[in-house]
Amino acid sequence: MGESPDFISDLPQSIIENILTRLSIRDAIRTSVLSSKWRYKWSTLTDLVFDEKCVSPANDRCVVETNLVRFITGVLLLHQGPIHKFQLSTSFLQCRPHIDQWLLFLSRNGIKELVLKLKEGEFRVPSCLFNCLKLTRLELCHCEFDPPQYFKGFSSLKSLNLHQILVAPEVIESLISGCPLLEFLSLSYFDSLVLSISAPNLMYLYLDGEFKDIFLENTPKLVAISVSMYMHEDVTDFEQSSDYNLVKFLGGVPLLEKLVGYIYFTKYLSIGDDPGRLPITYIHLQTIELYQLCFEDADEVLVLLRLVTHSPNLKELKVSVC
């Protein structure tokens, strides 16, 4: 009798690649045992996603860390071709020099998406990251971010997410303005930050933290805004000026479709001298969500009325009181 046909080995290359991209990196590597034609097929994957599930669980934290470092290093050493996406999400990794080495390797392999979600300690981003000029997405969590003087920005970056990052305020503003194609921006867990945002192509903005003042200097394409503002003590923590914050923050976003505000956002918008009428009509605004609005504060109520009366096509309104 003849041998049964080996359908797995004879699958077209496009189907093999499609299968591998749907597997975790650990399972993708295991496909090497299927046949000689599958051996090291995984090594050409352009998207690499790592977490603790890549290695066997263990009660000893150091064992998990050691195994994870070996696994990631081994994958990178055997990898062939460009790496478009590298994502690392871990609460175990303490060997920060290894991350430096991995980033140096990635900076030479055309990395386009970089996600580092580190749970403990502060990791100082190495200078080689700022040579990754093909980056289109950057997400950092629990890192220290201090670009070298020669760094002028990521010219191709479209998505920037910084969560609990140690960075100077002027560096954030310079980074944003140095990314002319930026469409998505998320900043969370920042303390006492005064921020001016200039991003002509920005469409989605998410802010969460203790912002003392926010100025949307040049954001004409914004379609969605979500803001959570916190304070240590009282509203005096906000920057006080004669400019009406409602106009200063929302006066230059004519394409706005969705506005969501949490905690003290409405209070922040109510500060300043009310001009009597907004200089803009939000013809695209369909959803307004304002949470913890104080109905005992006439200025906050006026902010709500201003927004509603200047949004002729509003479809959904959600308001909660403190």
Tab-separated table of C-alpha atoms in Angstrom:
chain	number	residue	atom	x	y	z
A	1	MET	CA	0.000	0.000	0.000
A	2	GLY	CA	1.196	3.504	-0.802
A	3	GLU	CA	1.788	6.111	1.851
A	4	SER	CA	-1.099	8.401	2.742
A	5	PRO	CA	-0.769	11.876	1.275
A	6	ASP	CA	0.808	14.407	3.636
A	7	PHE	CA	-1.743	17.198	3.438
A	8	ILE	CA	-0.101	19.211	6.222
A	9	SER	CA	3.268	19.368	4.458
A	10	ASP	CA	1.673	20.184	1.111
A	11	LEU	CA	-0.321	23.164	2.329
A	12	PRO	CA	0.374	26.375	0.369
A	13	GLN	CA	2.796	28.797	1.997
A	14	SER	CA	0.090	31.454	2.358
A	15	ILE	CA	-2.117	29.089	4.385
A	16	ILE	CA	0.788	28.019	6.605
A	17	GLU	CA	1.557	31.665	7.354
A	18	ASN	CA	-2.114	32.323	8.070
A	19	ILE	CA	-2.204	29.446	10.561
A	20	LEU	CA	0.986	30.539	12.311
A	21	THR	CA	-0.199	34.127	12.753
A	22	ARG	CA	-3.264	32.846	14.630
A	23	LEU	CA	-1.197	30.919	17.175
A	24	SER	CA	0.720	32.113	20.196
A	25	ILE	CA	4.461	32.263	19.609
A	26	ARG	CA	4.916	29.195	21.835
A	27	ASP	CA	2.420	27.128	19.844
A	28	ALA	CA	3.800	28.434	16.567
A	29	ILE	CA	7.250	27.091	17.498
A	30	ARG	CA	5.703	23.715	18.354
A	31	THR	CA	4.505	23.329	14.761
A	32	SER	CA	8.114	22.523	13.834
A	33	VAL	CA	7.407	18.900	14.782
A	34	LEU	CA	4.600	18.523	12.213
A	35	SER	CA	6.924	17.878	9.284
A	36	SER	CA	10.255	18.873	7.803
A	37	LYS	CA	8.514	21.534	5.694
A	38	TRP	CA	7.098	23.162	8.824
A	39	ARG	CA	10.433	23.238	10.644
A	40	TYR	CA	11.383	26.834	11.448
A	41	LYS	CA	8.467	28.219	9.425
A	42	TRP	CA	7.625	30.210	12.541
A	43	SER	CA	11.001	31.973	12.343
A	44	THR	CA	9.740	34.283	9.603
A	45	LEU	CA	6.776	35.598	11.613
A	46	THR	CA	6.775	39.383	11.571
A	47	ASP	CA	4.638	39.794	14.739
A	48	LEU	CA	6.121	38.535	18.022
A	49	VAL	CA	4.025	38.666	21.203
A	50	PHE	CA	5.510	37.497	24.527
A	51	ASP	CA	4.119	37.078	28.042
A	52	GLU	CA	4.414	34.636	30.972
A	53	LYS	CA	2.346	32.056	29.070
A	54	CYS	CA	5.326	31.524	26.763
A	55	VAL	CA	6.993	29.408	29.465
A	56	SER	CA	5.816	26.746	31.898
A	57	PRO	CA	4.437	28.068	35.205
A	58	ALA	CA	6.546	27.686	38.340
A	59	ASN	CA	6.315	28.688	41.986
A	60	ASP	CA	9.795	30.174	41.894
A	61	ARG	CA	9.681	33.647	40.351
A	62	CYS	CA	13.355	33.492	39.349
A	63	VAL	CA	12.764	30.278	37.399
A	64	VAL	CA	9.965	31.891	35.382
A	65	GLU	CA	12.126	34.929	34.712
A	66	THR	CA	15.120	32.868	33.605
A	67	ASN	CA	12.995	30.711	31.324
A	68	LEU	CA	11.285	33.728	29.796
A	69	VAL	CA	14.608	35.447	29.072
A	70	ARG	CA	15.957	32.289	27.443
A	71	PHE	CA	12.792	31.822	25.404
A	72	ILE	CA	12.703	35.378	24.024
A	73	THR	CA	16.442	35.462	23.350
A	74	GLY	CA	16.242	32.121	21.564
A	75	VAL	CA	13.344	33.260	19.388
A	76	LEU	CA	15.183	36.419	18.344
A	77	LEU	CA	18.410	34.548	17.585
A	78	LEU	CA	16.605	32.075	15.317
A	79	HIS	CA	14.358	34.645	13.696
A	80	GLN	CA	14.755	35.388	9.994
A	81	GLY	CA	13.700	38.535	8.188
A	82	PRO	CA	12.058	41.730	9.440
A	83	ILE	CA	10.155	42.058	12.725
A	84	HIS	CA	7.234	44.450	12.416
A	85	LYS	CA	5.727	44.006	15.879
A	86	PHE	CA	7.298	43.184	19.235
A	87	GLN	CA	5.089	43.024	22.325
A	88	LEU	CA	6.231	42.112	25.826
A	89	SER	CA	3.743	41.980	28.721
A	90	THR	CA	5.184	40.669	31.976
A	91	SER	CA	5.199	41.246	35.712
A	92	PHE	CA	8.178	38.942	36.264
A	93	LEU	CA	11.039	40.303	34.246
A	94	GLN	CA	13.721	41.999	36.316
A	95	CYS	CA	16.648	41.478	33.904
A	96	ARG	CA	16.381	44.887	32.303
A	97	PRO	CA	19.764	44.588	30.458
A	98	HIS	CA	18.193	41.793	28.416
A	99	ILE	CA	15.434	44.158	27.292
A	100	ASP	CA	18.125	46.627	26.194
A	101	GLN	CA	19.717	43.917	24.055
A	102	TRP	CA	16.383	42.914	22.539
A	103	LEU	CA	15.562	46.518	21.663
A	104	LEU	CA	18.960	46.966	20.056
A	105	PHE	CA	18.270	43.884	17.932
A	106	LEU	CA	14.793	45.161	17.009
A	107	SER	CA	16.120	48.606	16.073
A	108	ARG	CA	18.100	46.894	13.316
A	109	ASN	CA	15.160	44.852	12.016
A	110	GLY	CA	12.663	47.463	10.856
A	111	ILE	CA	10.431	47.383	13.952
A	112	LYS	CA	7.095	49.166	13.353
A	113	GLU	CA	5.087	48.371	16.487
A	114	LEU	CA	6.625	48.226	19.952
A	115	VAL	CA	4.623	47.453	23.096
A	116	LEU	CA	6.355	47.172	26.485
A	117	LYS	CA	4.014	46.511	29.421
A	118	LEU	CA	6.254	46.086	32.439
A	119	LYS	CA	4.551	45.775	35.808
A	120	GLU	CA	7.277	46.490	38.343
A	121	GLY	CA	10.134	48.952	38.752
A	122	GLU	CA	11.272	51.639	36.362
A	123	PHE	CA	12.867	50.630	33.086
A	124	ARG	CA	14.902	53.340	31.385
A	125	VAL	CA	14.268	53.208	27.662
A	126	PRO	CA	17.648	52.781	25.897
A	127	SER	CA	18.811	55.271	23.301
A	128	CYS	CA	18.559	52.696	20.497
A	129	LEU	CA	14.748	53.015	20.659
A	130	PHE	CA	15.009	56.538	19.300
A	131	ASN	CA	16.677	55.184	16.175
A	132	CYS	CA	13.554	53.189	15.301
A	133	LEU	CA	12.273	55.733	12.820
A	134	LYS	CA	9.879	53.259	11.147
A	135	LEU	CA	7.752	53.000	14.292
A	136	THR	CA	4.036	53.467	13.651
A	137	ARG	CA	2.888	52.392	17.134
A	138	LEU	CA	4.583	52.845	20.510
A	139	GLU	CA	3.122	51.749	23.846
A	140	LEU	CA	5.151	51.995	27.048
A	141	CYS	CA	4.142	51.147	30.611
A	142	HIS	CA	6.251	51.761	33.744
A	143	CYS	CA	9.246	53.176	31.914
A	144	GLU	CA	11.580	56.149	32.194
A	145	PHE	CA	11.541	58.075	28.936
A	146	ASP	CA	14.429	60.469	28.287
A	147	PRO	CA	15.251	61.002	24.582
A	148	PRO	CA	18.768	62.087	23.571
A	149	GLN	CA	19.272	65.639	22.346
A	150	TYR	CA	19.568	64.596	18.715
A	151	PHE	CA	16.092	63.009	18.730
A	152	LYS	CA	13.547	65.042	16.755
A	153	GLY	CA	10.582	62.665	16.845
A	154	PHE	CA	9.108	59.597	15.137
A	155	SER	CA	8.154	60.742	11.664
A	156	SER	CA	5.993	57.655	10.945
A	157	LEU	CA	4.322	57.214	14.363
A	158	LYS	CA	0.511	57.062	14.290
A	159	SER	CA	-0.283	55.662	17.748
A	160	LEU	CA	1.308	56.673	21.070
A	161	ASN	CA	0.293	55.227	24.448
A	162	LEU	CA	2.233	56.216	27.570
A	163	HIS	CA	1.079	54.726	30.892
A	164	GLN	CA	2.722	55.734	34.183
A	165	ILE	CA	5.861	57.005	32.485
A	166	LEU	CA	8.585	59.020	34.176
A	167	VAL	CA	9.147	61.874	31.744
A	168	ALA	CA	9.510	65.654	31.768
A	169	PRO	CA	6.405	67.607	30.580
A	170	GLU	CA	8.354	69.442	27.897
A	171	VAL	CA	9.564	66.090	26.558
A	172	ILE	CA	5.962	64.909	26.104
A	173	GLU	CA	5.031	68.063	24.197
A	174	SER	CA	8.148	67.818	22.044
A	175	LEU	CA	7.492	64.129	21.347
A	176	ILE	CA	3.886	64.795	20.286
A	177	SER	CA	4.811	67.695	18.014
A	178	GLY	CA	7.642	65.568	16.566
A	179	CYS	CA	5.163	62.945	15.337
A	180	PRO	CA	3.377	64.704	12.452
A	181	LEU	CA	1.305	61.632	11.484
A	182	LEU	CA	0.034	60.948	15.033
A	183	GLU	CA	-3.637	59.876	15.021
A	184	PHE	CA	-4.065	58.191	18.427
A	185	LEU	CA	-2.733	59.554	21.740
A	186	SER	CA	-3.251	58.094	25.214
A	187	LEU	CA	-1.571	59.504	28.328
A	188	SER	CA	-2.409	58.031	31.735
A	189	TYR	CA	-1.279	58.355	35.342
A	190	PHE	CA	0.622	61.616	35.115
A	191	ASP	CA	0.927	63.986	38.078
A	192	SER	CA	0.326	67.762	38.095
A	193	LEU	CA	0.865	68.071	34.366
A	194	VAL	CA	0.321	71.218	32.315
A	195	LEU	CA	0.099	70.033	28.745
A	196	SER	CA	-0.092	71.736	25.358
A	197	ILE	CA	-0.920	69.405	22.468
A	198	SER	CA	-0.035	70.197	18.875
A	199	ALA	CA	-0.907	67.310	16.566
A	200	PRO	CA	-2.571	68.311	13.290
A	201	ASN	CA	-3.591	64.735	12.354
A	202	LEU	CA	-4.724	63.600	15.820
A	203	MET	CA	-8.138	61.912	15.781
A	204	TYR	CA	-8.409	60.092	19.128
A	205	LEU	CA	-7.305	61.542	22.483
A	206	TYR	CA	-7.438	59.783	25.856
A	207	LEU	CA	-6.128	61.517	28.985
A	208	ASP	CA	-6.195	60.116	32.521
A	209	GLY	CA	-4.350	61.746	35.402
A	210	GLU	CA	-3.737	64.869	37.484
A	211	PHE	CA	-3.711	67.441	34.706
A	212	LYS	CA	-3.551	71.013	35.976
A	213	ASP	CA	-4.210	72.463	32.549
A	214	ILE	CA	-4.615	71.168	29.005
A	215	PHE	CA	-4.454	73.238	25.858
A	216	LEU	CA	-5.399	71.757	22.499
A	217	GLU	CA	-3.190	74.054	20.478
A	218	ASN	CA	-3.516	72.450	17.053
A	219	THR	CA	-5.859	69.453	16.854
A	220	PRO	CA	-8.392	70.238	14.096
A	221	LYS	CA	-9.093	66.588	13.181
A	222	LEU	CA	-10.072	65.282	16.618
A	223	VAL	CA	-13.196	63.111	16.484
A	224	ALA	CA	-13.126	61.466	19.941
A	225	ILE	CA	-11.974	62.782	23.322
A	226	SER	CA	-11.997	61.010	26.693
A	227	VAL	CA	-10.621	62.814	29.752
A	228	SER	CA	-10.357	61.824	33.422
A	229	MET	CA	-8.987	64.580	35.643
A	230	TYR	CA	-7.953	64.054	39.254
A	231	MET	CA	-6.850	66.419	42.001
A	232	HIS	CA	-5.121	65.996	45.351
A	233	GLU	CA	-7.272	68.472	47.246
A	234	ASP	CA	-9.629	70.929	45.560
A	235	VAL	CA	-10.254	72.840	42.341
A	236	THR	CA	-7.531	75.351	43.158
A	237	ASP	CA	-5.133	72.692	41.889
A	238	PHE	CA	-6.246	73.638	38.385
A	239	GLU	CA	-4.473	76.487	36.638
A	240	GLN	CA	-6.563	79.626	37.087
A	241	SER	CA	-6.772	82.122	34.215
A	242	SER	CA	-9.230	84.486	32.591
A	243	ASP	CA	-9.469	82.235	29.521
A	244	TYR	CA	-12.586	80.100	29.500
A	245	ASN	CA	-11.372	76.499	29.646
A	246	LEU	CA	-14.354	75.273	27.653
A	247	VAL	CA	-13.274	77.465	24.734
A	248	LYS	CA	-9.571	76.834	25.291
A	249	PHE	CA	-10.028	73.061	25.314
A	250	LEU	CA	-12.854	72.529	22.815
A	251	GLY	CA	-12.804	75.675	20.719
A	252	GLY	CA	-10.617	74.197	17.974
A	253	VAL	CA	-12.172	70.765	17.409
A	254	PRO	CA	-14.886	71.277	14.754
A	255	LEU	CA	-15.003	67.590	13.735
A	256	LEU	CA	-15.647	66.248	17.254
A	257	GLU	CA	-18.046	63.270	17.282
A	258	LYS	CA	-17.732	61.924	20.831
A	259	LEU	CA	-16.863	63.626	24.125
A	260	VAL	CA	-16.444	61.727	27.414
A	261	GLY	CA	-15.439	63.414	30.677
A	262	TYR	CA	-14.864	61.829	34.093
A	263	ILE	CA	-14.226	63.049	37.643
A	264	TYR	CA	-13.399	66.807	37.580
A	265	PHE	CA	-13.454	67.353	33.835
A	266	THR	CA	-16.668	69.397	33.843
A	267	LYS	CA	-15.338	71.490	36.752
A	268	TYR	CA	-12.173	72.133	34.757
A	269	LEU	CA	-14.158	73.253	31.703
A	270	SER	CA	-16.206	75.667	33.842
A	271	ILE	CA	-13.182	77.696	34.983
A	272	GLY	CA	-12.573	81.107	33.412
A	273	ASP	CA	-14.609	84.018	32.090
A	274	ASP	CA	-17.661	82.819	30.174
A	275	PRO	CA	-17.808	84.606	26.777
A	276	GLY	CA	-21.583	84.111	26.658
A	277	ARG	CA	-21.563	81.999	23.529
A	278	LEU	CA	-19.183	79.422	22.148
A	279	PRO	CA	-17.341	80.418	18.949
A	280	ILE	CA	-18.043	76.992	17.450
A	281	THR	CA	-20.944	74.702	16.581
A	282	TYR	CA	-20.303	70.985	16.893
A	283	ILE	CA	-22.273	69.769	13.885
A	284	HIS	CA	-20.641	66.307	14.032
A	285	LEU	CA	-20.987	65.747	17.786
A	286	GLN	CA	-23.366	62.845	18.430
A	287	THR	CA	-22.379	61.576	21.891
A	288	ILE	CA	-21.708	63.463	25.126
A	289	GLU	CA	-20.962	61.620	28.369
A	290	LEU	CA	-20.205	63.653	31.498
A	291	TYR	CA	-19.730	61.843	34.797
A	292	GLN	CA	-19.800	63.233	38.363
A	293	LEU	CA	-21.165	66.585	37.293
A	294	CYS	CA	-22.133	68.798	40.248
A	295	PHE	CA	-25.657	70.191	39.718
A	296	GLU	CA	-25.157	72.494	42.717
A	297	ASP	CA	-22.478	74.315	40.734
A	298	ALA	CA	-24.141	76.694	38.273
A	299	ASP	CA	-20.951	76.982	36.210
A	300	GLU	CA	-20.775	73.227	35.650
A	301	VAL	CA	-24.437	73.117	34.642
A	302	LEU	CA	-23.771	75.965	32.222
A	303	VAL	CA	-20.993	73.948	30.591
A	304	LEU	CA	-23.458	71.143	29.988
A	305	LEU	CA	-26.041	73.552	28.522
A	306	ARG	CA	-23.412	75.192	26.288
A	307	LEU	CA	-22.356	71.839	24.859
A	308	VAL	CA	-25.894	70.617	24.274
A	309	THR	CA	-27.149	73.810	22.647
A	310	HIS	CA	-24.122	73.935	20.338
A	311	SER	CA	-24.517	70.316	19.194
A	312	PRO	CA	-27.512	70.334	16.816
A	313	ASN	CA	-27.055	66.688	15.769
A	314	LEU	CA	-26.611	65.241	19.248
A	315	LYS	CA	-28.027	61.695	19.534
A	316	GLU	CA	-26.832	60.441	22.904
A	317	LEU	CA	-26.436	62.290	26.211
A	318	LYS	CA	-25.295	60.634	29.458
A	319	VAL	CA	-24.889	62.658	32.639
A	320	SER	CA	-24.203	61.405	36.149
A	321	VAL	CA	-24.071	63.538	39.301
A	322	CYS	CA	-21.541	63.442	42.119
